[in-house]
Short mmCIF file of C-alpha atoms in Angstrom, two decimals:
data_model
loop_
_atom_site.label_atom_id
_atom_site.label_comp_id
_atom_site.label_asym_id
_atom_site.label_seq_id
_atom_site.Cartn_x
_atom_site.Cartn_y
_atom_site.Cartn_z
CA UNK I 280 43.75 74.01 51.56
CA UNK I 281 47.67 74.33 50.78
CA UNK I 282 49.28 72.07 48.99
CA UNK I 283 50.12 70.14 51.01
CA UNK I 284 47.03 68.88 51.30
CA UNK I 285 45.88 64.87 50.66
CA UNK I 286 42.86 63.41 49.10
CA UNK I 287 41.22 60.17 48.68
CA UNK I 288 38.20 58.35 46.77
CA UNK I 289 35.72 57.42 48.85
CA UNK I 290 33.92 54.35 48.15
CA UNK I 291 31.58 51.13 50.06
CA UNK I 292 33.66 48.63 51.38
CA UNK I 293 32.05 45.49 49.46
CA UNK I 294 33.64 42.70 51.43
CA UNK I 295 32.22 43.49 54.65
CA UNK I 296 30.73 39.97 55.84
CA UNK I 297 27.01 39.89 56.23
CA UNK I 298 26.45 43.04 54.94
CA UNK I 299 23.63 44.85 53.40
CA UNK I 300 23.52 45.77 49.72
CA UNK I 301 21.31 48.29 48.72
CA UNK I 302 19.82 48.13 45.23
CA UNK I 303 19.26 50.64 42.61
CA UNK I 304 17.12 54.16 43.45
CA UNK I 305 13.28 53.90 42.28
CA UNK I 306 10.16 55.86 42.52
CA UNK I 307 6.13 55.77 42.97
CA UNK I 308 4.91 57.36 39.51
CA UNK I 309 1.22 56.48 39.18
CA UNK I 310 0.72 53.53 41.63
CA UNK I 311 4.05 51.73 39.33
CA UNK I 312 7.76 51.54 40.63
CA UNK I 313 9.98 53.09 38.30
CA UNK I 314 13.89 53.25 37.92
CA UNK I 315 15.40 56.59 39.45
CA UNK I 316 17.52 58.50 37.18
CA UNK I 317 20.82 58.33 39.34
CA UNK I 318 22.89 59.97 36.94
CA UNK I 319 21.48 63.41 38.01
CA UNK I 320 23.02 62.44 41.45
CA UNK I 321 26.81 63.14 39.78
CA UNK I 322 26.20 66.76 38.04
CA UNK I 323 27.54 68.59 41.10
CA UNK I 324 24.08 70.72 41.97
CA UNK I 325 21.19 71.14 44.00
CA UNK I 326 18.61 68.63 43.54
CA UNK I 327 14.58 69.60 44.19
CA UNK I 328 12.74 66.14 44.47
CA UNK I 329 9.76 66.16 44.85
CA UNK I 330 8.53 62.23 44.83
CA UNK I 331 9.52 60.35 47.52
CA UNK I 332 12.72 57.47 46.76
CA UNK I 333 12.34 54.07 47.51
CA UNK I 334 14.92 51.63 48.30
CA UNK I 335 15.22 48.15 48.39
CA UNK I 336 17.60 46.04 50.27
CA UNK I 337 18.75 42.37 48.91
CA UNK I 338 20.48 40.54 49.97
CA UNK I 339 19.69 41.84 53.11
CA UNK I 340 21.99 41.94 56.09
CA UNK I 341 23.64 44.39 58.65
CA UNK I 342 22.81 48.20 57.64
CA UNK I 343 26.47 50.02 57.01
CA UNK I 344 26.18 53.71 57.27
CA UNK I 345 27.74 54.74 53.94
CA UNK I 346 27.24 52.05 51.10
CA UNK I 347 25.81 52.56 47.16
CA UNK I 348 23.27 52.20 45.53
CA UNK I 349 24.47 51.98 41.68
CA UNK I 350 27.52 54.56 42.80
CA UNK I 351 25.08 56.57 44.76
CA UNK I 352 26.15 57.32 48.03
CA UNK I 353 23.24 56.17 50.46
CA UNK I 354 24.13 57.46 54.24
CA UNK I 355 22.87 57.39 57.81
CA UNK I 356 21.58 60.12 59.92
CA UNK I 357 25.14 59.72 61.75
CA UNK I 358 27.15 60.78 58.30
CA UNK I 359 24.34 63.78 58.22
CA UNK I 360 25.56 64.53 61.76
CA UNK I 361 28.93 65.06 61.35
CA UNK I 362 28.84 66.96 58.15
CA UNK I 363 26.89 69.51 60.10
CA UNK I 364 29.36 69.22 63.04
CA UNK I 365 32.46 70.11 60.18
CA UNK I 366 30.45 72.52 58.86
CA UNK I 367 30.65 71.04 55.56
CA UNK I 368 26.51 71.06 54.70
CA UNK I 369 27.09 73.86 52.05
CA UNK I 370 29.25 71.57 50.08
CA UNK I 371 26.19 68.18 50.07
CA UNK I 372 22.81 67.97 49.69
CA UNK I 373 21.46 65.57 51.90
CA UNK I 374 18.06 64.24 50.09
CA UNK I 375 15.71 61.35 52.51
CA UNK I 376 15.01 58.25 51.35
CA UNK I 377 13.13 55.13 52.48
CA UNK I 378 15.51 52.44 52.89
CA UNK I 379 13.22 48.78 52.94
CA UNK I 380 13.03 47.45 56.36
CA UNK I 381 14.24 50.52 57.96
CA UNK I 382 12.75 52.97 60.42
CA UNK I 383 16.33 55.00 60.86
CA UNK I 384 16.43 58.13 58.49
CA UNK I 385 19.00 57.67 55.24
CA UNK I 386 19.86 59.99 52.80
CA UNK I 387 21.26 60.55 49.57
CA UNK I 388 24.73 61.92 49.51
CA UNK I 389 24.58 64.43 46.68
CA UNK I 390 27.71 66.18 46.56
CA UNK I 391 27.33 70.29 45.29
CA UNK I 392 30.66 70.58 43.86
CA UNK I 393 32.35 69.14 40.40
CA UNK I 394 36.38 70.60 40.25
CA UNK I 395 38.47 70.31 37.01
CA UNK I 396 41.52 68.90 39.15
CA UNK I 397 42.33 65.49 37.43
CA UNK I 398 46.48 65.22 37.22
CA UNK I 399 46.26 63.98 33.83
CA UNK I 400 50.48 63.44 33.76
CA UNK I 401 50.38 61.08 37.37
CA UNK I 402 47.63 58.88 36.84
CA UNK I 403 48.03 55.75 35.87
CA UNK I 404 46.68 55.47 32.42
CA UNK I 405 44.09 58.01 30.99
CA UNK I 406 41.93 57.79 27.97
CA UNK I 407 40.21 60.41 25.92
CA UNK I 408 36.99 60.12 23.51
CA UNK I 409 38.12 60.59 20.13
CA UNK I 410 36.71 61.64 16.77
CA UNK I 411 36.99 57.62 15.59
CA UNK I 412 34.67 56.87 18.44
CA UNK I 413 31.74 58.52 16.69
CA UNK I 414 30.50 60.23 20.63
CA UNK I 415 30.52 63.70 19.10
CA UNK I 416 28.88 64.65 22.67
CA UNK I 417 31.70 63.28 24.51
CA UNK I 418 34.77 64.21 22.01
CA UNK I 419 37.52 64.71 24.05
CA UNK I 420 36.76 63.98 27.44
CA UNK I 421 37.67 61.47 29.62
CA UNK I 422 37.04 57.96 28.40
CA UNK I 423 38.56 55.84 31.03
CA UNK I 424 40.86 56.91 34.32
CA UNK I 425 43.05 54.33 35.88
CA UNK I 426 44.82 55.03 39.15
CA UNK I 427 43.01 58.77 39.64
CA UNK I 428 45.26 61.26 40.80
CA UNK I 429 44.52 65.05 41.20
CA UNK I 430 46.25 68.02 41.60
CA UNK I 431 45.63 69.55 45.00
CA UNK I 432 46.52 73.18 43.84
CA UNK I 433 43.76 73.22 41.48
CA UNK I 434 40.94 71.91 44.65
CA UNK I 435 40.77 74.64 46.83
CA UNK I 436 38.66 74.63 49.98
CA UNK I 437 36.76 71.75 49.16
CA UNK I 438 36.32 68.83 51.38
CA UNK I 439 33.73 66.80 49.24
CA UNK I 440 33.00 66.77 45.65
CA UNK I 441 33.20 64.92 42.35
CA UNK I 442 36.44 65.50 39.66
CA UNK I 443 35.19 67.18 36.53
CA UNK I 444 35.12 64.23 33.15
CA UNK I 445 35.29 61.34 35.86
CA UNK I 446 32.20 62.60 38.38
CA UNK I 447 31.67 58.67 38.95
CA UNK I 448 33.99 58.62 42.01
CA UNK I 449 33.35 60.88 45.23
CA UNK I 450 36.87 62.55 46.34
CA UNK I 451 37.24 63.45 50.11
CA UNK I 452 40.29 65.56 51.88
CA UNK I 453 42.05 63.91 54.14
CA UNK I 454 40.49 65.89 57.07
CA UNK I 455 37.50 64.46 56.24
CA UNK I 456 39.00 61.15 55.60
CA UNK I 457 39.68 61.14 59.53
CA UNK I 458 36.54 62.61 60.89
CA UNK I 459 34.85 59.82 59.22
CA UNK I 460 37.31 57.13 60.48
CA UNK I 461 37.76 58.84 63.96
CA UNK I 462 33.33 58.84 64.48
CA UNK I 463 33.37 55.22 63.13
CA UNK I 464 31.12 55.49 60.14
CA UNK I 465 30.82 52.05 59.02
CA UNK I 466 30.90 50.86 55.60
CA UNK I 467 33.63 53.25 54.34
CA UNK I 468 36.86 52.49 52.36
CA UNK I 469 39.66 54.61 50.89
CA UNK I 470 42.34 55.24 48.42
CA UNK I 471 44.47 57.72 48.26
CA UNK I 472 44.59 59.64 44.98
#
């Protein structure tokens, strides 16, 4: 990538009338549903799961093919499709799940990469943990990000992947902002950072 080069966050379009939401990740442990630990989903690495994950839909409504599940990216087999087509599966981990109501194979979006590439001087407010906080484990990094921007320069060749101290937002280039738009993947939304 030069440069030159845009980027955007990539996020479920919400207000999308009579649309499915899907809820929160769980799991079969011992014949009881449990909460999935989603955070693990953000650390930028390969996942191995081993029990199988179980999502519910509510309200239900019109399947999208990217949404969230608590800021986990849940996609269709299309999205899976046209990541292989860019040749862009070395930078996701695509992990099945069972999506309530659904026969259609959906996935986990787990993206493989976490770049130190926040622009620190152009976004619109930033806010760092400090010692008065008492978060020893957290001293220094980012507290809050308003109006992400990042500095291309510092990204690379990446097309996918989450910004280093703010890995709850996804951050797509541009090219793939338009193969996703151009193939009609439903559900997504952008803004440019």
């Amino acid at each position: 990538m030069t440069a030159q080069m845009k980027y955007c966050e990539l996020y479920d379009d919400k207000y999308i009338p009579g649309r499915w939401h899907v809820r929160m990740p769980r799991d079969d442990e011992e014949g009881r549903e449990e909460l999935f630990d989603v955070w693990r989903f953000n650390e930028g690495r390969v996942l191995n799961i081993e029990k199988p994950i179980r999502l519910s839909v509510k309200p239900t409504g019109i399947p999208i093919e990217f949404s969230h599940a608590l800021g986990i990216p849940i996609v269709h087999r299309r999205v899976v499709a046209l990541f292989e087509r860019l040749g862009l599966q070395k930078e996701v981990q695509f992990i099945p799940v069972e999506v309530e109501g659904q026969t259609e194979p959906w996935f986990i979006l787990n993206a493989l990469q976490v770049i130190r590439c926040i622009d620190d001087a152009r976004c619109e407010e930033v806010l760092y943990w400090l010692p008065e906080d008492n978060r020893p484990d957290k001293l220094g990094g980012y507290r809050n990000v308003r109006g992400l921007k990042v500095d291309p320069e510092k990204i690379g060749e990446a097309h996918i992947f989450r910004p280093w101290g703010w890995k709850v937002v996804l951050i797509v280039s541009e090219h793939l902002k338009r193969a996703m738009e151009d193939e009609g993947i439903t559900g997504i939304k952008f803004l440019d950072v």
